[in-house]
CSV table of C-alpha atoms and ligand atoms in Angstrom, one decimal:
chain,number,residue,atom,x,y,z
A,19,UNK,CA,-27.9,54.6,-9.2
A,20,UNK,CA,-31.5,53.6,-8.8
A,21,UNK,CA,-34.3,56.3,-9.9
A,22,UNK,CA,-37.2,57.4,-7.6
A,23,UNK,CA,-36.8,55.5,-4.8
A,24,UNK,CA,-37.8,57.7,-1.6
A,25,UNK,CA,-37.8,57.6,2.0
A,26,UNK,CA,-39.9,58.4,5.2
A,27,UNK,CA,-39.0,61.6,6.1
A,28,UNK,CA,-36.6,61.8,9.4
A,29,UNK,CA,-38.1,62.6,12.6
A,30,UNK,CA,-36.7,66.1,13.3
A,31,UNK,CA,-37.7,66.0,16.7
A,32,UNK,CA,-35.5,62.9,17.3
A,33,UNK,CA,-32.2,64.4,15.8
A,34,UNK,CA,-32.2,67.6,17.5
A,35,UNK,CA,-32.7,65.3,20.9
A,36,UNK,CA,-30.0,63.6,19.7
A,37,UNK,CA,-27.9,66.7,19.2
A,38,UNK,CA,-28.6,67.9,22.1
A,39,UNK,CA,-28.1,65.0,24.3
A,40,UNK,CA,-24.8,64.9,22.6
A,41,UNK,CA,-23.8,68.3,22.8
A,42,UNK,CA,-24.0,67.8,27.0
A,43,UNK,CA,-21.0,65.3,26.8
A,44,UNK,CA,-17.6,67.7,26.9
A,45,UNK,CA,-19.9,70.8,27.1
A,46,UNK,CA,-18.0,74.1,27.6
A,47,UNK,CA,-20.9,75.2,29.5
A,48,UNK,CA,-21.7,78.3,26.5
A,49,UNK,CA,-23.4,76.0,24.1
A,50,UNK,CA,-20.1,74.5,22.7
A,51,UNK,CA,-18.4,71.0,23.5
A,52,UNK,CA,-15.0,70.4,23.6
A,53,UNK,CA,-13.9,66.4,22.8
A,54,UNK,CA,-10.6,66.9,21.3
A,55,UNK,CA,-9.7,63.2,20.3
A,56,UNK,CA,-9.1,60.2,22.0
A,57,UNK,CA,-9.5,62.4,25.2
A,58,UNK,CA,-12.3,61.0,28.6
A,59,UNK,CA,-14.8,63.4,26.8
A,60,UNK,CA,-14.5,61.9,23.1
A,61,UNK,CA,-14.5,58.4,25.0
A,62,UNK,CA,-18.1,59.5,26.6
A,63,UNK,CA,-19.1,60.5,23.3
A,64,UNK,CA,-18.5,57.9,21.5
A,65,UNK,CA,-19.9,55.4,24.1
A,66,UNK,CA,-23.4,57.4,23.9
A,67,UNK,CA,-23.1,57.4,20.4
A,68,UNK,CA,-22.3,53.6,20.6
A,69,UNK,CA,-25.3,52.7,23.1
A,70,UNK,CA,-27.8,54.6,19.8
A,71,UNK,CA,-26.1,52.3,18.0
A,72,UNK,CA,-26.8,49.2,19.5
A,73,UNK,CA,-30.3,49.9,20.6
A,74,UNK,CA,-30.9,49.9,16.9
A,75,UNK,CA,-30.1,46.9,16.7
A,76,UNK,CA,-26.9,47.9,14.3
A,77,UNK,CA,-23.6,45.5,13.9
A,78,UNK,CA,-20.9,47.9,15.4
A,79,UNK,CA,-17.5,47.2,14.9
A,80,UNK,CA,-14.2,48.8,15.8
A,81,UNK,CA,-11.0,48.8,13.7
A,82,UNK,CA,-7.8,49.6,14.3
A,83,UNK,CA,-7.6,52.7,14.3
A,84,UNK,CA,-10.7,53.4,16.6
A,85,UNK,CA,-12.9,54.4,13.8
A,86,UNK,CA,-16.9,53.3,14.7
A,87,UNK,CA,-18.7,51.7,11.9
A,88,UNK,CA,-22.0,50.5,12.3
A,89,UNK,CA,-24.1,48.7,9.9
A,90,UNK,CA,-27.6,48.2,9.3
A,91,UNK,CA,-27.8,44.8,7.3
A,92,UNK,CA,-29.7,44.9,3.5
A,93,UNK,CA,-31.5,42.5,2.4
A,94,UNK,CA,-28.1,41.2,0.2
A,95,UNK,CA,-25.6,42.3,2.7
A,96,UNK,CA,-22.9,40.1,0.4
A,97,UNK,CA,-23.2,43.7,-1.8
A,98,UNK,CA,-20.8,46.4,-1.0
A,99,UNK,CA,-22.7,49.0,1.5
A,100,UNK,CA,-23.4,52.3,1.3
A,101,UNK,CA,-21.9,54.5,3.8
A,102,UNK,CA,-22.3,57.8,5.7
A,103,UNK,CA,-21.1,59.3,8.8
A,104,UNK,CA,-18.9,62.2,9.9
A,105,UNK,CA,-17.0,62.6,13.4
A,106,UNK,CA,-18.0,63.5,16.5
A,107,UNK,CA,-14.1,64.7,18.0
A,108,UNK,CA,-14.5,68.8,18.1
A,109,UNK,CA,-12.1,71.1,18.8
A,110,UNK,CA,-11.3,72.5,21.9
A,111,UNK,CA,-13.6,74.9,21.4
A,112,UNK,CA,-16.7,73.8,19.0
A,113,UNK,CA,-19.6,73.6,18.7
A,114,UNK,CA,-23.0,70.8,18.7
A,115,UNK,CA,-23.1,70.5,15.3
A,116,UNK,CA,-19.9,69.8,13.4
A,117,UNK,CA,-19.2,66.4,12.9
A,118,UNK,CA,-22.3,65.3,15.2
A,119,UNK,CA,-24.7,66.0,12.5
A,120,UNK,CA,-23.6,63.8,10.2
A,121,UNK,CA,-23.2,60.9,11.9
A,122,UNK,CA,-26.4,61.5,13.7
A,123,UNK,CA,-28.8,62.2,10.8
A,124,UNK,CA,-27.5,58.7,9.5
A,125,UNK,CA,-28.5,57.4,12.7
A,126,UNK,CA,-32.0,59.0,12.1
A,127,UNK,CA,-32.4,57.9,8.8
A,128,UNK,CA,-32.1,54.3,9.8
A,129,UNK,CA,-34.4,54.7,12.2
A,130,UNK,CA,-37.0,56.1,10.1
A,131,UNK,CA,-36.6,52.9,8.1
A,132,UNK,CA,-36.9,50.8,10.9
A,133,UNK,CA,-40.1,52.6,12.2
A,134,UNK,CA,-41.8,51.4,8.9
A,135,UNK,CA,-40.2,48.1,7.9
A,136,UNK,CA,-38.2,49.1,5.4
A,137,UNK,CA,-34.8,47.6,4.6
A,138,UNK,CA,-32.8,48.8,1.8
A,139,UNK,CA,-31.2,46.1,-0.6
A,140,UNK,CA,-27.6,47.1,0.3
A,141,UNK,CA,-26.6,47.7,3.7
A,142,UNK,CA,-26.1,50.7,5.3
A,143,UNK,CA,-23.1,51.9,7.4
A,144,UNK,CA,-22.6,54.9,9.6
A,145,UNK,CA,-18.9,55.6,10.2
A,146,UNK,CA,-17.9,57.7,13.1
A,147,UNK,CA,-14.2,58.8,12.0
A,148,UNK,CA,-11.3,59.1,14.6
A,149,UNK,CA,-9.6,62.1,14.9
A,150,UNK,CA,-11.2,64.4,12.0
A,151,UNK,CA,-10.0,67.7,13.4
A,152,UNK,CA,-6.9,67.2,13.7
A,153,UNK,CA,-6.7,69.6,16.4
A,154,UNK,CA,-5.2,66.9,18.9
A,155,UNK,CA,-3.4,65.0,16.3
A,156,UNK,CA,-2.4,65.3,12.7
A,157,UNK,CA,-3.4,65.1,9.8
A,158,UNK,CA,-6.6,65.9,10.2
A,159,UNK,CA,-9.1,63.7,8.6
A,160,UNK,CA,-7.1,60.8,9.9
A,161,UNK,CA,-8.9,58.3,11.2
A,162,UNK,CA,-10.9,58.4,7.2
A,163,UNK,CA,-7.6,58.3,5.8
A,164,UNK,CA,-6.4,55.3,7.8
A,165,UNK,CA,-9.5,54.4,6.5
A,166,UNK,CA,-9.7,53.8,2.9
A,167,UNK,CA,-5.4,53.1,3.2
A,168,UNK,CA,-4.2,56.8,2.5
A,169,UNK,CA,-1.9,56.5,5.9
A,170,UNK,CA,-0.8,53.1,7.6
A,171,UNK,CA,-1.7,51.6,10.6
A,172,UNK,CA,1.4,51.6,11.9
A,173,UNK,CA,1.9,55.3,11.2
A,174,UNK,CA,-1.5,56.5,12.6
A,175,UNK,CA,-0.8,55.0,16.0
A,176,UNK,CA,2.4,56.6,16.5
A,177,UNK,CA,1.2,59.7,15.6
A,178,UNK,CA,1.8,61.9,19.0
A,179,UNK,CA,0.0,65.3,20.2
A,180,UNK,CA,1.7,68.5,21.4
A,181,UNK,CA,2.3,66.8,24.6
A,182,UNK,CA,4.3,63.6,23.0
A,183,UNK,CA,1.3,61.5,23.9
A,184,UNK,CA,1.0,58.4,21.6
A,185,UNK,CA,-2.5,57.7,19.8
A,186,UNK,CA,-2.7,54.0,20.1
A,187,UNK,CA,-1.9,54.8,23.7
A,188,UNK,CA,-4.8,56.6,24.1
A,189,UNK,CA,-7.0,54.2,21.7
A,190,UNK,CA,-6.0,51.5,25.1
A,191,UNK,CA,-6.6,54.1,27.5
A,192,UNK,CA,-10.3,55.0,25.9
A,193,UNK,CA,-11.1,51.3,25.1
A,194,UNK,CA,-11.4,52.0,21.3
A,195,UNK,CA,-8.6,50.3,20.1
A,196,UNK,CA,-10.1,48.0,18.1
A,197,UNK,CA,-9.2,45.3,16.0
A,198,UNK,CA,-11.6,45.1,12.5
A,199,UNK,CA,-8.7,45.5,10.2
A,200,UNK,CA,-7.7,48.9,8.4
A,201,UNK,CA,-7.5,50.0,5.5
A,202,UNK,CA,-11.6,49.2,5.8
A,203,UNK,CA,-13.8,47.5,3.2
A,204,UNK,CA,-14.8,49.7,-0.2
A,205,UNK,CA,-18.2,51.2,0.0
A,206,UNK,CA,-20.5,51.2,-2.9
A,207,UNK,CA,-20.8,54.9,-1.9
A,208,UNK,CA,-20.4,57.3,0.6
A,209,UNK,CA,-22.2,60.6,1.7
A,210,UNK,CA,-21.6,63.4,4.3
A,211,UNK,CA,-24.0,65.5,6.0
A,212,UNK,CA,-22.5,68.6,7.1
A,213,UNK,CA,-23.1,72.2,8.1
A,214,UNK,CA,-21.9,74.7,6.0
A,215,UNK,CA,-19.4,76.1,8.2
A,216,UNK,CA,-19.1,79.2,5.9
A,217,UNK,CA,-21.3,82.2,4.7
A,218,UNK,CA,-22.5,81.1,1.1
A,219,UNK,CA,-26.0,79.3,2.1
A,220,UNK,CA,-27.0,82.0,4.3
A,221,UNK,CA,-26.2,84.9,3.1
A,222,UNK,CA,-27.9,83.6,-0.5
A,223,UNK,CA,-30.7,82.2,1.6
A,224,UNK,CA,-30.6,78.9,0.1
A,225,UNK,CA,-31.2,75.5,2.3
A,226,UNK,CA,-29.2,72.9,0.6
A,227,UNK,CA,-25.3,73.5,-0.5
A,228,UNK,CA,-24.2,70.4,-2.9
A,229,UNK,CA,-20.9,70.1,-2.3
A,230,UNK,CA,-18.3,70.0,-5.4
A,231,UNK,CA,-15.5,69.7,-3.9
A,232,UNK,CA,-13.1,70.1,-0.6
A,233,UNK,CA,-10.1,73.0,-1.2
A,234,UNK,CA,-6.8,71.8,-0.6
A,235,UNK,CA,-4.9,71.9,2.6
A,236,UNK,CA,-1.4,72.2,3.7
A,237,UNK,CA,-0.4,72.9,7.6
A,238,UNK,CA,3.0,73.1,8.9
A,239,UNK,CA,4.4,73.2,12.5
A,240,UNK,CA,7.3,76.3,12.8
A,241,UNK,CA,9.8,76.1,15.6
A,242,UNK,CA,11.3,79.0,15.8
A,243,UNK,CA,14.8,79.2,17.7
A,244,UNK,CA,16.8,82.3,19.2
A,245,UNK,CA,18.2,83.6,22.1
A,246,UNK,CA,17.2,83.8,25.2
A,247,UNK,CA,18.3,86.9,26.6
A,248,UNK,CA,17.1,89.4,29.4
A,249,UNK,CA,14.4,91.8,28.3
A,250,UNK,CA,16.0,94.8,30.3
A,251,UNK,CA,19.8,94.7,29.5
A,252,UNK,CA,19.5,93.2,25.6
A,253,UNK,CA,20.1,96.2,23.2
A,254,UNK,CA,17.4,95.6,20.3
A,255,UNK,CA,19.8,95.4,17.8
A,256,UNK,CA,21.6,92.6,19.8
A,257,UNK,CA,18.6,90.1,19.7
A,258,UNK,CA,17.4,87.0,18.6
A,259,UNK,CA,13.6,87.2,18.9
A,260,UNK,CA,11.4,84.4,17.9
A,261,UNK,CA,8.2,86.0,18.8
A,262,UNK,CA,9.2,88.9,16.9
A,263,UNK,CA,9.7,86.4,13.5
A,264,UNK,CA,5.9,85.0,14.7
A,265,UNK,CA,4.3,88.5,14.7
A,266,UNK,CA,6.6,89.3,11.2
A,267,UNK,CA,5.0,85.8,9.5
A,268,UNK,CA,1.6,86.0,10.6
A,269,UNK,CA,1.7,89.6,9.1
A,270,UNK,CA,3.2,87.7,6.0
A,271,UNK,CA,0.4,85.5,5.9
A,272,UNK,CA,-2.1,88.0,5.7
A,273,UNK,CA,-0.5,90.0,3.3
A,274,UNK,CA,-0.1,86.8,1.0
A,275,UNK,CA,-3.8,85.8,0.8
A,276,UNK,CA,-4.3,89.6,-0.2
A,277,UNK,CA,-1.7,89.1,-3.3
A,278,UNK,CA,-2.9,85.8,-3.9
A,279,UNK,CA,-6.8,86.7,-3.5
A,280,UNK,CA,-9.3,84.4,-5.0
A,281,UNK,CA,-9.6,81.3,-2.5
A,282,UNK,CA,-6.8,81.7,-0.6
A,283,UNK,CA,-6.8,82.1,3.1
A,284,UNK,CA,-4.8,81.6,5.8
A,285,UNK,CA,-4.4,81.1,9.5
A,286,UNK,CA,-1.6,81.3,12.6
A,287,UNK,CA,-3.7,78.9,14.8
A,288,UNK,CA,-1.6,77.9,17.6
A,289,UNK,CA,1.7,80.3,19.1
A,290,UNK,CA,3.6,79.2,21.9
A,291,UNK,CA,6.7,80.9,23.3
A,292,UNK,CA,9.2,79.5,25.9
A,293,UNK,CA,9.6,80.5,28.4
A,294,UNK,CA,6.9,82.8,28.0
A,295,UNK,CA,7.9,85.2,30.5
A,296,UNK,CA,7.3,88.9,30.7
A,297,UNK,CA,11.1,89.9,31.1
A,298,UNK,CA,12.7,87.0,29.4
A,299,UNK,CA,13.7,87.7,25.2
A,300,UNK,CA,11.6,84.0,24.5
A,301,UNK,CA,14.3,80.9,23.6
A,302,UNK,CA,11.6,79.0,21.3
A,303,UNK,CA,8.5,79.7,20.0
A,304,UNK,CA,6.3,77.2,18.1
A,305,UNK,CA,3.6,78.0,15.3
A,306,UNK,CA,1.1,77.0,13.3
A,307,UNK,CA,0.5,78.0,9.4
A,308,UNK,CA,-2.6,76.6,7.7
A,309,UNK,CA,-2.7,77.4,4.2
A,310,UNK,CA,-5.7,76.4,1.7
A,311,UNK,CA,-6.5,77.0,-1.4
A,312,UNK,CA,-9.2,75.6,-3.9
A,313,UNK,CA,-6.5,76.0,-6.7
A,314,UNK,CA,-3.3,73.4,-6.6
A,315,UNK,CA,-1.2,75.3,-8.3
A,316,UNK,CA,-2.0,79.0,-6.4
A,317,UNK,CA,-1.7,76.5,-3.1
A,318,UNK,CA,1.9,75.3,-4.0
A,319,UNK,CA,2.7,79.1,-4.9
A,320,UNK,CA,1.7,80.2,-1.6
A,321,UNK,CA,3.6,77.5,0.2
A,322,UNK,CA,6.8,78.0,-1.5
A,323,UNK,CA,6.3,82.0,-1.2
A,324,UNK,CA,6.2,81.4,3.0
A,325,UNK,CA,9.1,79.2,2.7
A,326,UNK,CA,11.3,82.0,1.0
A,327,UNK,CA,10.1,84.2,3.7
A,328,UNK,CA,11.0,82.1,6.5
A,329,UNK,CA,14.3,81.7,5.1
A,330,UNK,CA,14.6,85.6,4.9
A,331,UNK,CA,13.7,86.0,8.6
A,332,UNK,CA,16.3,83.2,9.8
A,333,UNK,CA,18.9,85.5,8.0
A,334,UNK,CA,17.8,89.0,8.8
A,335,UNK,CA,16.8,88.0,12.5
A,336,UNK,CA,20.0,85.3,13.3
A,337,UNK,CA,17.0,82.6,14.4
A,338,UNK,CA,16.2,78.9,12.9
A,339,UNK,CA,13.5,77.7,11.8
A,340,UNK,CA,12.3,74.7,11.2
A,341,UNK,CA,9.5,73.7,9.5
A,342,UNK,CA,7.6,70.0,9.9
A,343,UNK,CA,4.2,69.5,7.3
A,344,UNK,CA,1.4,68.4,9.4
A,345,UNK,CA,-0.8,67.9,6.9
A,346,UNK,CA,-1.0,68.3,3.0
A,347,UNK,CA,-3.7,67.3,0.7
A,348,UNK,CA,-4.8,68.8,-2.7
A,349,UNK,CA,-8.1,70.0,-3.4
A,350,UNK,CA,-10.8,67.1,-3.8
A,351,UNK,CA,-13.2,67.3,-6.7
A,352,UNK,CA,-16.6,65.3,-5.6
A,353,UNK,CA,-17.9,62.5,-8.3
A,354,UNK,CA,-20.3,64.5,-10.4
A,355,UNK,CA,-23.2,61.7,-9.8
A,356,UNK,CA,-23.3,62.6,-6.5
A,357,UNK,CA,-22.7,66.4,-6.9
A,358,UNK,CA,-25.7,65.9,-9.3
A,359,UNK,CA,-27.9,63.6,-7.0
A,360,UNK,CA,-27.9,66.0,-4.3
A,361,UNK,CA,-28.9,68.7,-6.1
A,362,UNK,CA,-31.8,66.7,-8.1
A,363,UNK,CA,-33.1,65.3,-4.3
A,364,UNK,CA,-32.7,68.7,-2.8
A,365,UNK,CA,-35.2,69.6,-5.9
A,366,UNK,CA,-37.4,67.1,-5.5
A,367,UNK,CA,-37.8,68.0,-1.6
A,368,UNK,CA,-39.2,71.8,-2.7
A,369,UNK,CA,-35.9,72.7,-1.1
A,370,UNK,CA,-33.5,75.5,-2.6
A,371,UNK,CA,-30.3,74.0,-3.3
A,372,UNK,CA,-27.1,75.5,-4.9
A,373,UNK,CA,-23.3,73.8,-5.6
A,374,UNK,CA,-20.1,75.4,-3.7
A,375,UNK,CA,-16.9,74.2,-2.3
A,376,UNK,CA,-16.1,73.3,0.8
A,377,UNK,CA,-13.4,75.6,2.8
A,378,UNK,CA,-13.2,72.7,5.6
A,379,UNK,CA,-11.7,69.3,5.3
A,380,UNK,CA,-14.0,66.4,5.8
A,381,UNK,CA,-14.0,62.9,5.9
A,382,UNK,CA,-15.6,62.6,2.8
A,383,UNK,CA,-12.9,64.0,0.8
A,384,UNK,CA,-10.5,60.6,2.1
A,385,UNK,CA,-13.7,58.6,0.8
A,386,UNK,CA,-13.3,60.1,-2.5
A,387,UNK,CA,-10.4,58.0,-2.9
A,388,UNK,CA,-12.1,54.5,-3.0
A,389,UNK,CA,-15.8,55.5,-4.0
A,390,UNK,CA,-18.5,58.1,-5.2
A,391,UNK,CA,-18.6,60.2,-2.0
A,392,UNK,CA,-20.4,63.4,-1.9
A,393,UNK,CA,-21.6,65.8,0.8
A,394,UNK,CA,-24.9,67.8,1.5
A,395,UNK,CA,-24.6,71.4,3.5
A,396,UNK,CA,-27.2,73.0,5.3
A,397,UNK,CA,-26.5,76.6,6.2
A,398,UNK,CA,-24.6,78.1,9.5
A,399,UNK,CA,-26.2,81.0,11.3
A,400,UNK,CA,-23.6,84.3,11.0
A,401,UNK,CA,-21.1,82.0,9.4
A,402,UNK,CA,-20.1,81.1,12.7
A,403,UNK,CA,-18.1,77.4,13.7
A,404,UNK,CA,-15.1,76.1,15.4
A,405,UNK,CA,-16.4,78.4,17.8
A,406,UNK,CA,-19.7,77.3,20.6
A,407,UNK,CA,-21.6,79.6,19.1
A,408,UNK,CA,-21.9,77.3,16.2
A,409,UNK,CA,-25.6,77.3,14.8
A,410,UNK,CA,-28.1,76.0,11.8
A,411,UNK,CA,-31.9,76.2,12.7
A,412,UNK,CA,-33.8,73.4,13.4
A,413,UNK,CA,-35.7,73.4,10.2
A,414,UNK,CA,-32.1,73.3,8.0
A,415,UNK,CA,-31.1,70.6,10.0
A,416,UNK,CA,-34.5,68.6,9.4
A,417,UNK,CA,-33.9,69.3,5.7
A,418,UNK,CA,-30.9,68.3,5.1
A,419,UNK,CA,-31.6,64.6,7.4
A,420,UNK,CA,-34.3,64.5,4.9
A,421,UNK,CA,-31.9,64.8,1.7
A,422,UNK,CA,-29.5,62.7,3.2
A,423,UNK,CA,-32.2,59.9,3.9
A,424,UNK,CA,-33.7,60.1,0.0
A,425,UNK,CA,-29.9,59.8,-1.3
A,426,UNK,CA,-29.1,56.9,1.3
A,427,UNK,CA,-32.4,55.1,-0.1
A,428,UNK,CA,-31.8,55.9,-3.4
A,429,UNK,CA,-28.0,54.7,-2.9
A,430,UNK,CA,-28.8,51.5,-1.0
A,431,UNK,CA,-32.1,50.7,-2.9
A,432,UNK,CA,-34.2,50.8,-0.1
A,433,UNK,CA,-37.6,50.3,-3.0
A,434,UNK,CA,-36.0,47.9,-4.4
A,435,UNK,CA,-36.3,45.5,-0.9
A,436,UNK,CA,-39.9,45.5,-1.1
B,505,GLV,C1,-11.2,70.4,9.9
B,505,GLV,O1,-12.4,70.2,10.1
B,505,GLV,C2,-10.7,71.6,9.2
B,505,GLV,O2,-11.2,71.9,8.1
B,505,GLV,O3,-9.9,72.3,9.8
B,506,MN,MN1,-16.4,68.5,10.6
B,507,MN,MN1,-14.3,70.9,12.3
């Protein structure tokens, strides 16, 4: 990595216009947005995001998998780029600044450059990933791991939401079905600019989290089958209740992350019965378990501790269930150069700075695969997200742009253009 290269610091003004601007598209009207993937909203994103883009003058390409990568060129573009980016697909109901940031502080950091003639020796990309949340389709993280070749092309597009609806279907039907080829090319480096999402920076009252590492993840999809049966007439030792076995495992998952402790946690997400009628005994019901864990080993004990009690329930309750993965990745360790980097820039800024995991999955951790990657936090106000209330203060948000655009120099050798 080159040594004590800097960079014009990032018009705050600028990025928090940005933010704003973008937080209108798919607004929930309380402060949140909600672009769930591939949806009219996300397409409206993505084309605002794609007009910035252009009006910088940036080479923007779309591969296969509708991933947005745009490049600013280097002076030796032949060299393998550095890269940066996030997603801007939310969940139903999130927030302005997950996802967004990232891929708009990059955005910011190139215009800073631009505003003062500078071009860095290696060119710069900003990658807007498809379908990060997962929340519409799974995995999460997908269109990264399409990406750097962690799923297949093939795979991702027939990948189908809770309503059977195909993903390269609704690539066509957005326009964003591509055709740069996936997996993409190897960056020299890659860094994520995220907020926190979690109580550590705030609660510490320190600016700049350098990220060591994303905990491991494992979601599965439960469908639960019984009988259907009339509420008034069924005696209760007579039933088959699936939504009692949903109440009896999301109890289960809370009393595991208490045994387990440490960094375990654990969420029901999503519960669906069918019918869902006051006076019918539900037929089906449908759940999800997300599990995670910083710790591989404590993860797979926790997974095969709600598999014994599944199979427990389908005995002692006379129901089926049947479990599908949706996602399972181990925990991601960051490269320590880039753990390292962040912390020395953050330093160098007069900026308080200390290293923690990260409890959400993010793009970067499918970069980690293929190249350095790293990520900078900045903290979230009453450890609030996936939620509209969602919040960092305009000042963290300026500081970390600023981090992210002395890393990116350093990274791409913007001194060394002259
Ligand atoms: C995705 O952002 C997740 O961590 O759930
Ligand atoms: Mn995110
Ligand atoms: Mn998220």
């Amino acid at each position: 990595m080159a040594t004590a290269t800097t960079s014009p610091r990032i018009d705050g003004g600028r990025l928090l216009e940005r933010l704003a601007t973008l937080g209108e598209v798919g607004s929930t009207g309380d402060g949140g947005c909600a672009r769930l993937a591939l949806t009219d909203d996300d397409r409206a994103g993505r084309d605002l995001v794609v007009t910035w883009m252009r009006d910088l003058g940036l080479d923007v390409r779309i591969d296969q998998v509708g991933n947005i990568i745009a490049t600013f060129a280097g002076t030796e573009p032949e060299l393998a780029p550095v890269m940066c980016g996030s997603h801007i697909d939310t969940v139903r109901t999130g927030g302005r600044y997950d996802g967004n940031y990232g891929v708009l502080a990059g955005l910011e950091v190139i215009e800073s450059w631009l505003a003062v003639g500078l071009r860095p020796r290696r060119s710069l990309a900003v990658g807007v990933f498809t379908g990060e949340e997962g929340a519409r389709f799974a995995p999460d993280m997908l269109g990264s791991l399409v990406y750097v070749g962690g799923l297949g092309i093939d795979e991702a597009h027939d990948a189908l939401d809770a309503a059977g609806v195909r993903l390269a279907d609704e690539l066509d039907s957005i326009g964003y079905h591509g055709d740069t080829p996936c997996p993409g090319p190897t960056p020299h480096a890659f860094v994520e600019l995220h907020i926190e999402q979690g109580p550590v920076l705030e609660a510490d009252g320190v600016t700049i989290g350098a990220v060591t590492g994303v905990q491991g993840i494992s979601w599965q999809e439960l469908t639960i089958t019984g009988q259907s049966n009339h509420a008034g007439t069924t005696p209760m030792a007579l039933r088959h209740d699936p939504s009692v076995v949903v109440a009896e495992l999301t109890m289960f998952v809370r009393r595991l992350t208490q045994q387990l402790g440490g960094h375990q946690v654990g969420t029901v997400g999503r519960v669906e019965l069918f019918p869902n009628l006051i006076n019918v005994i539900p037929a089906r019901a449908v759940m999800t378990v997300d599990l995670r864990n910083t710790d591989p080993d404590r993860l797979r004990v926790a997974e095969s501790a709600f598999a014994d009690e599944c199979r427990m329930l389908e005995q002692s309750e006379g129901v089926t269930i049947e479990r599908r993965s949706l996602a399972r990745f181990d925990p991601v360790e960051f490269d320590a150069t880039m753990v390292d980097a962040v912390e020395r820039v953050a330093g160098d800024l007069d900026l308080s700075v200390e290293r923690l995991p990260s409890g959400a999955g993010h793009d970067a951790q499918m970069l980690a695969r293929v190249c350095p990657a790293g990520m900078i936090f900045v903290p979230s106000v009453g450890e609030i997200s996936h939620n509209p209330a969602e919040h960092t203060s305009p000042a963290d948000l300026e500081a970390g742009a600023n981090v992210l655009a002395v890393l990116l120099a350093e990274l791409a050798e913007l001194g060394a253009a002259g």
